XYZ file of C-alpha atoms in Angstrom:
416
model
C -4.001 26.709 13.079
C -2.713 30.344 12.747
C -5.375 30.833 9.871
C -8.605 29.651 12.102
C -7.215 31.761 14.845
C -7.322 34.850 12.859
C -10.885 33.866 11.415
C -12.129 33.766 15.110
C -11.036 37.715 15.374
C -12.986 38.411 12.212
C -10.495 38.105 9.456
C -11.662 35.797 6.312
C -9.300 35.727 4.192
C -5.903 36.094 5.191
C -3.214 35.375 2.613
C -0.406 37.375 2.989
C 2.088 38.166 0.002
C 4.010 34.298 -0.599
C 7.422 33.831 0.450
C 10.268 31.437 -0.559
C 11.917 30.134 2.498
C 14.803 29.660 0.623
C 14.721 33.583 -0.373
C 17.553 36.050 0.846
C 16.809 39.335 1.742
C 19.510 40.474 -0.188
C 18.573 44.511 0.023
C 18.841 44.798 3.395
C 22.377 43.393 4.379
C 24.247 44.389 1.186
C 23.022 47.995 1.981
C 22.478 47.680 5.983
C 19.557 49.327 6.467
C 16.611 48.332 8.718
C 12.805 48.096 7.355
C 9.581 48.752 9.125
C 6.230 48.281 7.644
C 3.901 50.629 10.186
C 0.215 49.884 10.099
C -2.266 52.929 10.829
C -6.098 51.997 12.049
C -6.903 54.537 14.656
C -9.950 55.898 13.006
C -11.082 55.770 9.759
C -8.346 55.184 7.443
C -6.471 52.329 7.023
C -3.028 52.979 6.520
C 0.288 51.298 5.875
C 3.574 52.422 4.414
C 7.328 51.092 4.356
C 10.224 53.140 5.103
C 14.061 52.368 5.905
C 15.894 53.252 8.291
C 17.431 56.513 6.883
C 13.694 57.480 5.767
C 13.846 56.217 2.277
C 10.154 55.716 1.372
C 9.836 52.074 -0.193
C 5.630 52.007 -0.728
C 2.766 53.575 1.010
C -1.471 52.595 0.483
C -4.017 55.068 1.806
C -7.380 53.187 1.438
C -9.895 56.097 2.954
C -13.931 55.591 4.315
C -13.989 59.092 4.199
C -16.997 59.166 0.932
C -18.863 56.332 3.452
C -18.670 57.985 6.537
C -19.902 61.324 4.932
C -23.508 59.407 4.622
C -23.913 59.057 8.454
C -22.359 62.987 8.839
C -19.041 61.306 10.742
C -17.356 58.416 11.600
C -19.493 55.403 12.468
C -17.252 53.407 14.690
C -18.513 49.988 13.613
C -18.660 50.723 9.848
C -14.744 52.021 10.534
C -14.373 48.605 12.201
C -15.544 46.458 9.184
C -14.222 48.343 6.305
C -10.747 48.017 8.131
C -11.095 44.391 8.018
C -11.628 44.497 4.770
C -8.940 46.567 3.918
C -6.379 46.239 6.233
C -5.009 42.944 4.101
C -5.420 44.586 0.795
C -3.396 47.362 2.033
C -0.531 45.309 3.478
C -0.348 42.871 0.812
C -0.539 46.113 -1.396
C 2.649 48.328 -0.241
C 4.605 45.032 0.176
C 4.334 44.560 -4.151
C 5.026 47.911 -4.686
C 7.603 48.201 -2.148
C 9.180 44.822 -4.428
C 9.976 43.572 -1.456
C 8.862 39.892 0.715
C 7.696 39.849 4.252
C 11.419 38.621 5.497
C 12.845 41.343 4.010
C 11.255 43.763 6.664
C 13.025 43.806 10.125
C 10.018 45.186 12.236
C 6.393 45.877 12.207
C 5.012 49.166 13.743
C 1.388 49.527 14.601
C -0.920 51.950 16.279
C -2.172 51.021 19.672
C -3.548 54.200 21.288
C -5.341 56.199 21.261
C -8.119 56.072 19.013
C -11.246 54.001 18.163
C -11.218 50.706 20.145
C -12.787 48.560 17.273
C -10.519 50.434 14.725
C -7.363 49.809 16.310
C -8.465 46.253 17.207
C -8.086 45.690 13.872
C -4.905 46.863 13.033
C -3.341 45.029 16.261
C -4.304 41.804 15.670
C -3.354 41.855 12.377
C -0.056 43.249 13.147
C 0.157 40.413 15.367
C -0.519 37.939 13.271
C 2.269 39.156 10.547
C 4.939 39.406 13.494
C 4.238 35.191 14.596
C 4.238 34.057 11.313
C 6.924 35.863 9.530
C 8.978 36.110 13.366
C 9.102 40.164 13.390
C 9.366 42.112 15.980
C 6.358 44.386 17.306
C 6.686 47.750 18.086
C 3.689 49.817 19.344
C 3.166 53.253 18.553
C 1.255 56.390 19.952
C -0.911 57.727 17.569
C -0.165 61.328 18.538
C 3.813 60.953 19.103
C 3.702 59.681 15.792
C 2.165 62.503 14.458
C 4.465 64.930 16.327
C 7.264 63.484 15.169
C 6.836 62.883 11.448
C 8.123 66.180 10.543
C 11.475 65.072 11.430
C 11.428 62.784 8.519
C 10.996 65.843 6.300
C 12.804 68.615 8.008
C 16.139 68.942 10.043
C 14.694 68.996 13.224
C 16.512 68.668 16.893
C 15.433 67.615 20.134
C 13.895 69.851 22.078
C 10.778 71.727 20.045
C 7.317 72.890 20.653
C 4.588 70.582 18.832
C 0.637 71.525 18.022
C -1.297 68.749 17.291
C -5.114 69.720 15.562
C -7.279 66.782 14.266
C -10.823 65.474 14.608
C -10.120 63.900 17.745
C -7.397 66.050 19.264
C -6.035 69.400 19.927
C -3.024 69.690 21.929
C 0.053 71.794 22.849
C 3.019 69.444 23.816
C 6.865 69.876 24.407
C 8.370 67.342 22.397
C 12.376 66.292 24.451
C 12.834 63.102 22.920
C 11.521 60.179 21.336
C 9.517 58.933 24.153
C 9.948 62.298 25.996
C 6.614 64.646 25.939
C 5.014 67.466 27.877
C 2.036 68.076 27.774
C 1.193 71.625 28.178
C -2.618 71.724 27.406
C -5.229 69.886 25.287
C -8.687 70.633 24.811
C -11.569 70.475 26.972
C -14.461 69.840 25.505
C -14.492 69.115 21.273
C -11.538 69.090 18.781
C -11.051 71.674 16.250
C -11.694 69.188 13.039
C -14.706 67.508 14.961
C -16.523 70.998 15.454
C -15.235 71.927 12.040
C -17.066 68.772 10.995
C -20.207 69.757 12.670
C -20.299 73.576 11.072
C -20.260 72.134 7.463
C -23.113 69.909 8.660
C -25.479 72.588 9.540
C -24.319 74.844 6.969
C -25.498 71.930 4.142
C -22.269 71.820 2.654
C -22.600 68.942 0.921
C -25.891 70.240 -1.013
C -23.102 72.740 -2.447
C -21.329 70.395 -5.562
C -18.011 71.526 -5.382
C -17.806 70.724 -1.748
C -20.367 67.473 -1.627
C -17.815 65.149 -1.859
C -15.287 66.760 0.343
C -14.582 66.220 4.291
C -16.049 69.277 6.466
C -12.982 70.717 7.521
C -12.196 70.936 3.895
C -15.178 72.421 2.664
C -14.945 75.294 5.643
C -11.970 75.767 4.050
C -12.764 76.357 0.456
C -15.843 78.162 1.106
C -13.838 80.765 3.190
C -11.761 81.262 0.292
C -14.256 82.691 -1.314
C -16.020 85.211 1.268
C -15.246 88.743 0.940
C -14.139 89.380 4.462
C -14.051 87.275 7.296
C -15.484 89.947 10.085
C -19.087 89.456 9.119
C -19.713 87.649 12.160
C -18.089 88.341 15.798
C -17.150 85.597 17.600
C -15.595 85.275 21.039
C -12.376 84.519 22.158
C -12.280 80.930 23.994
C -10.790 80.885 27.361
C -8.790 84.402 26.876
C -9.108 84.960 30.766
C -7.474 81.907 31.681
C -3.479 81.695 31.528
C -2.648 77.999 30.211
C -2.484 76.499 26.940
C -6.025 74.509 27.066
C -8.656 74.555 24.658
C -12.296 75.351 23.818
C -14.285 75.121 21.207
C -17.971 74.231 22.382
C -18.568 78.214 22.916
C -17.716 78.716 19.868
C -20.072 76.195 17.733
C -22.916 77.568 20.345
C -22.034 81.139 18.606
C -21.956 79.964 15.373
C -25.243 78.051 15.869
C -26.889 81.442 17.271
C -25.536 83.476 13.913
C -26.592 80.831 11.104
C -30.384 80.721 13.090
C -30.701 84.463 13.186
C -29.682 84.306 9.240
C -32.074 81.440 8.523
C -34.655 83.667 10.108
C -34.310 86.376 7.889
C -34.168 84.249 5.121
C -36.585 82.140 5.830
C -34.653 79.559 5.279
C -36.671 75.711 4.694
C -35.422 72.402 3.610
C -32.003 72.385 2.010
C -31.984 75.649 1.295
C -28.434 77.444 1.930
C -28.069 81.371 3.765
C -26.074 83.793 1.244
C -23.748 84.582 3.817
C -22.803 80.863 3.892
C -18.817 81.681 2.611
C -18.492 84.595 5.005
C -20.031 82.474 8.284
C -17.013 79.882 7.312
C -14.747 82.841 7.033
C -15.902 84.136 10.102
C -15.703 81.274 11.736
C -12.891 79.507 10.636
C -10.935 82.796 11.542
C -12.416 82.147 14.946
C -10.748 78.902 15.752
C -7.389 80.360 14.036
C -7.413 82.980 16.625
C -8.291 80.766 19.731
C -5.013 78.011 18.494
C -2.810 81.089 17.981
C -3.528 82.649 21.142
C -2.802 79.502 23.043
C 0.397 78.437 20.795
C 2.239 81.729 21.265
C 2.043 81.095 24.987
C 3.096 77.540 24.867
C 5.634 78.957 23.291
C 6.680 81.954 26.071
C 5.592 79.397 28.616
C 8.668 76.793 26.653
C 11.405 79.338 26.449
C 11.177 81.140 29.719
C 10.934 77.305 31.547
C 14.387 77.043 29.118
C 12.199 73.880 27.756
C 13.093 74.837 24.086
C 15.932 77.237 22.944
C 15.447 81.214 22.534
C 17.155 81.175 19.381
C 16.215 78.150 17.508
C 12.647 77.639 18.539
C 10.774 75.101 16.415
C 6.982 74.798 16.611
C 5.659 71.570 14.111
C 2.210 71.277 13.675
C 0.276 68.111 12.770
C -2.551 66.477 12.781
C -5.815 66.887 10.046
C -6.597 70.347 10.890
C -2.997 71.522 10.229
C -4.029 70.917 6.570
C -5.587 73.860 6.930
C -3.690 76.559 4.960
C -5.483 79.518 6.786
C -4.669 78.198 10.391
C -1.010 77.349 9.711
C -0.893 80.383 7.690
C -1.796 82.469 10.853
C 0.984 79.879 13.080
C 3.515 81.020 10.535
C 2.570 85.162 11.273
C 2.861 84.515 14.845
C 5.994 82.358 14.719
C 7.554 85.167 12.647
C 6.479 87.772 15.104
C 7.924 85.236 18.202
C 11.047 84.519 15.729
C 10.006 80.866 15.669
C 10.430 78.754 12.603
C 7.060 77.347 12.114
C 6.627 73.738 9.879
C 4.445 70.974 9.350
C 5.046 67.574 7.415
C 3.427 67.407 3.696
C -0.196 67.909 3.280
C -0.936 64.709 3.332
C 0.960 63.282 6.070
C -1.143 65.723 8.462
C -3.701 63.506 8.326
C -3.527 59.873 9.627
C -1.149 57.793 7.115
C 0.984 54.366 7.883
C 3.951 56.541 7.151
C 4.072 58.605 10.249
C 3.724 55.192 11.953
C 6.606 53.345 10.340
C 8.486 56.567 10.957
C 7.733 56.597 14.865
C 9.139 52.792 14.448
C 12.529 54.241 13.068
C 12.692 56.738 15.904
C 12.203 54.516 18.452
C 14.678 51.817 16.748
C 17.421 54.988 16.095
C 17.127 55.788 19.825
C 17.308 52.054 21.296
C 13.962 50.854 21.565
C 13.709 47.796 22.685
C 12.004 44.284 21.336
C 8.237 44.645 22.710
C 6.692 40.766 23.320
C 3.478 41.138 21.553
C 1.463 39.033 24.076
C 2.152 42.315 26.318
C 0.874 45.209 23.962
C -2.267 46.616 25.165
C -4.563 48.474 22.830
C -5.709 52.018 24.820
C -8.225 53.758 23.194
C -7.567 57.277 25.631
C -4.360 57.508 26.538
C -2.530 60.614 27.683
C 0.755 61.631 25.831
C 4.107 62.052 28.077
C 4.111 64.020 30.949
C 1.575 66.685 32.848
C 2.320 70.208 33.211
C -0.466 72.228 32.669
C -0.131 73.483 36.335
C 3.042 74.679 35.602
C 1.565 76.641 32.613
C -1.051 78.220 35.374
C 1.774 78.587 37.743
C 3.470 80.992 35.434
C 0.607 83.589 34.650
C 2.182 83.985 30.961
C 0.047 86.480 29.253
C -0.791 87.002 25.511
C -2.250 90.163 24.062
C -5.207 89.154 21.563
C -5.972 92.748 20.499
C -2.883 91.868 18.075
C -3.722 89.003 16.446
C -5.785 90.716 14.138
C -2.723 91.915 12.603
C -1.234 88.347 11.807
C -4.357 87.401 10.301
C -4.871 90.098 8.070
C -1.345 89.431 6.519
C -2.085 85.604 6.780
């Protein structure tokens, strides 16, 4: 019966790693510890990882759509649907082997259930639910973006309260992070994210005609391609927003700028077909150095706005950044200068936990377990594909007229 239920959501083979029913999970009670598997479907990766309850990493599987999606020049919602039903198994199935472990050896599955892609996290849900009735696990549901605040803490000896930046293809957002389930959100963005226009730019610039970077996400190839420019003040492009005193963000003005510079350049050049300006590396630099500037300028007054509300303390101030554009050496790089200059110790998780992973998801589980969450009935979790993270404040951020001098964050990036 369970089986022809799942087939009706769209899963065809479901055959989850075999159990004994005579086996003991021996692991956990001789050492004590409690196990999560998290499942991660959100967008376009479909992640899944197993950690204990001290953080010990058992297994983790990363299976990306990030080579398919770069054929349709971003994520295709219903192709990110259908290759996470046809991973989302594999994966599970996958990380339980290598984690040597059987499904009643793990005490509670955590999944993703806002926000993101509907169809995407559809997927991960249901499956999630289908584990928890047959193998009698508890559910609990994660927030995408909590979960991405608070994965540092796995990594680094961080306390309750500090100041969190979260940059990704979906999201850009300043939040003051109090507790597990304790945000406030201090600004997010008001028109695109910072890895979505980032996405766009390496579009238009033909990137991908470029080998080194063909194979390579557009935030990453921005990246590379700036590395190799010989200055990044070819192009001048304006500061988002610097008039208005809150932590929100803009990045539409900027992509019309840059889309203003590279036709004026393909003019000169006559530029036809695929054919690729010589300024290309210093029009990333340029630009990329643009949207460092405009996250900077907003971060340092979260960060006023945090301490002088006595939100975060004045002499242990901790801003984390996550998310896929925090991969970004040259943007945390410039975080780091300003935290330095604001005597704020500036981190991010690994690399590769800035992007979407199951990790950061069976991490959020732990948190929530370690700070008394309780037993969540799956019949009542509810998928939300927008939903705001913690509390409002952004009128408070207005309220207090906080202002930041830009003239000197040309100095941070210059040592950056």
């Amino acid at each position: 019966m369970l089986s022809k239920c799942i087939l009706c959501h769209g899963f065809n083979r479901i055959k989850p790693t075999s159990f004994n029913p005579m086996h003991i999970p021996s692991y956990r009670y001789a050492s004590n510890k409690y196990i999560v598997l998290g499942i991660e479907t959100s967008c376009d990766d479909t992640g899944t990882a197993i950690i204990d309850k001290k953080g010990n990493l058992f297994a983790e599987t990363l299976l990306s759509q990030n080579v398919i999606h770069l054929r349709y020049g971003g994520v295709n919602p219903l192709i990110a649907r259908d290759l996470h039903r046809d991973n989302i198994e594999r994966a599970v199935n996958e990380t339980v082997m290598k984690a040597k472990l059987q499904f009643q050896d793990i005490d509670a599955i955590a999944v993703t259930v806002k926000p993101g892609l509907l169809f995407s996290l559809q997927i991960g849900v249901k499956y999630a639910k289908y584990l928890s009735k047959i193998y009698h696990k508890p559910l609990i549901p994660i927030h995408h973006m909590e979960a991405h605040a608070l994965v540092a803490r796995m990594y680094n000896n961080i306390d309750f309260p500090f100041l969190a930046l979260l940059i990704s293809g979906g999201h850009c957002l300043l939040t003051c992070v109090r507790g597990t389930d304790d945000f406030l959100l201090l600004g997010d963005t008001l028109d695109n994210a910072p890895g979505e226009v980032l996405d766009k730019v390496a579009r238009r610039m033909k990137l991908r005609n470029i080998p080194d970077y063909s194979q390579l996400p557009g935030g990453r190839a921005v990246e590379l391609a700036a590395e190799n420019a010989k200055t990044f003040e070819v192009f001048e492009f304006p500061l988002p927003l610097h008039k208005q005193r809150d932590c929100n963000f803009s990045f539409s003005g900027l992509k019309d700028a840059f889309s203003r510079h590279l036709y004026k350049k393909e003019s000169e050049h006559n530029i036809k077909g695929d054919e690729i300006i010589p300024e290309v590396n210093e029009l990333c630099a340029s630009f990329q150095y643009a949207v460092a500037k405009h996250i900077v300028h907003r971060a340092e007054r979260a960060l006023k706005f945090c301490i002088l509300r006595n939100y975060i303390p004045v002499d242990n101030s901790t801003l984390v950044v996550s998310g896929g554009v925090a991969s970004n050496n040259f943007i945390f790089k410039c975080l780091q200068c300003m935290g330095n200059a604001m005597k704020c110790n500036v981190l991010r998780p690994p690399p590769k936990l800035c992007t979407d992973n199951g990790i950061m998801i069976a991490w959020n589980g732990i948190e929530k377990i370690n700070s008394g969450y309780p037993s969540t009935d799956m019949e009542l979790i509810d998928i939300d594909p927008i939903a705001p993270l913690g509390v409002n404040v952004k009128d408070e951020v207005r309220y207090d007229n906080i202002h930041v001098k830009s003239t000197r964050l040309k100095n941070m990036f210059i040592s950056a």
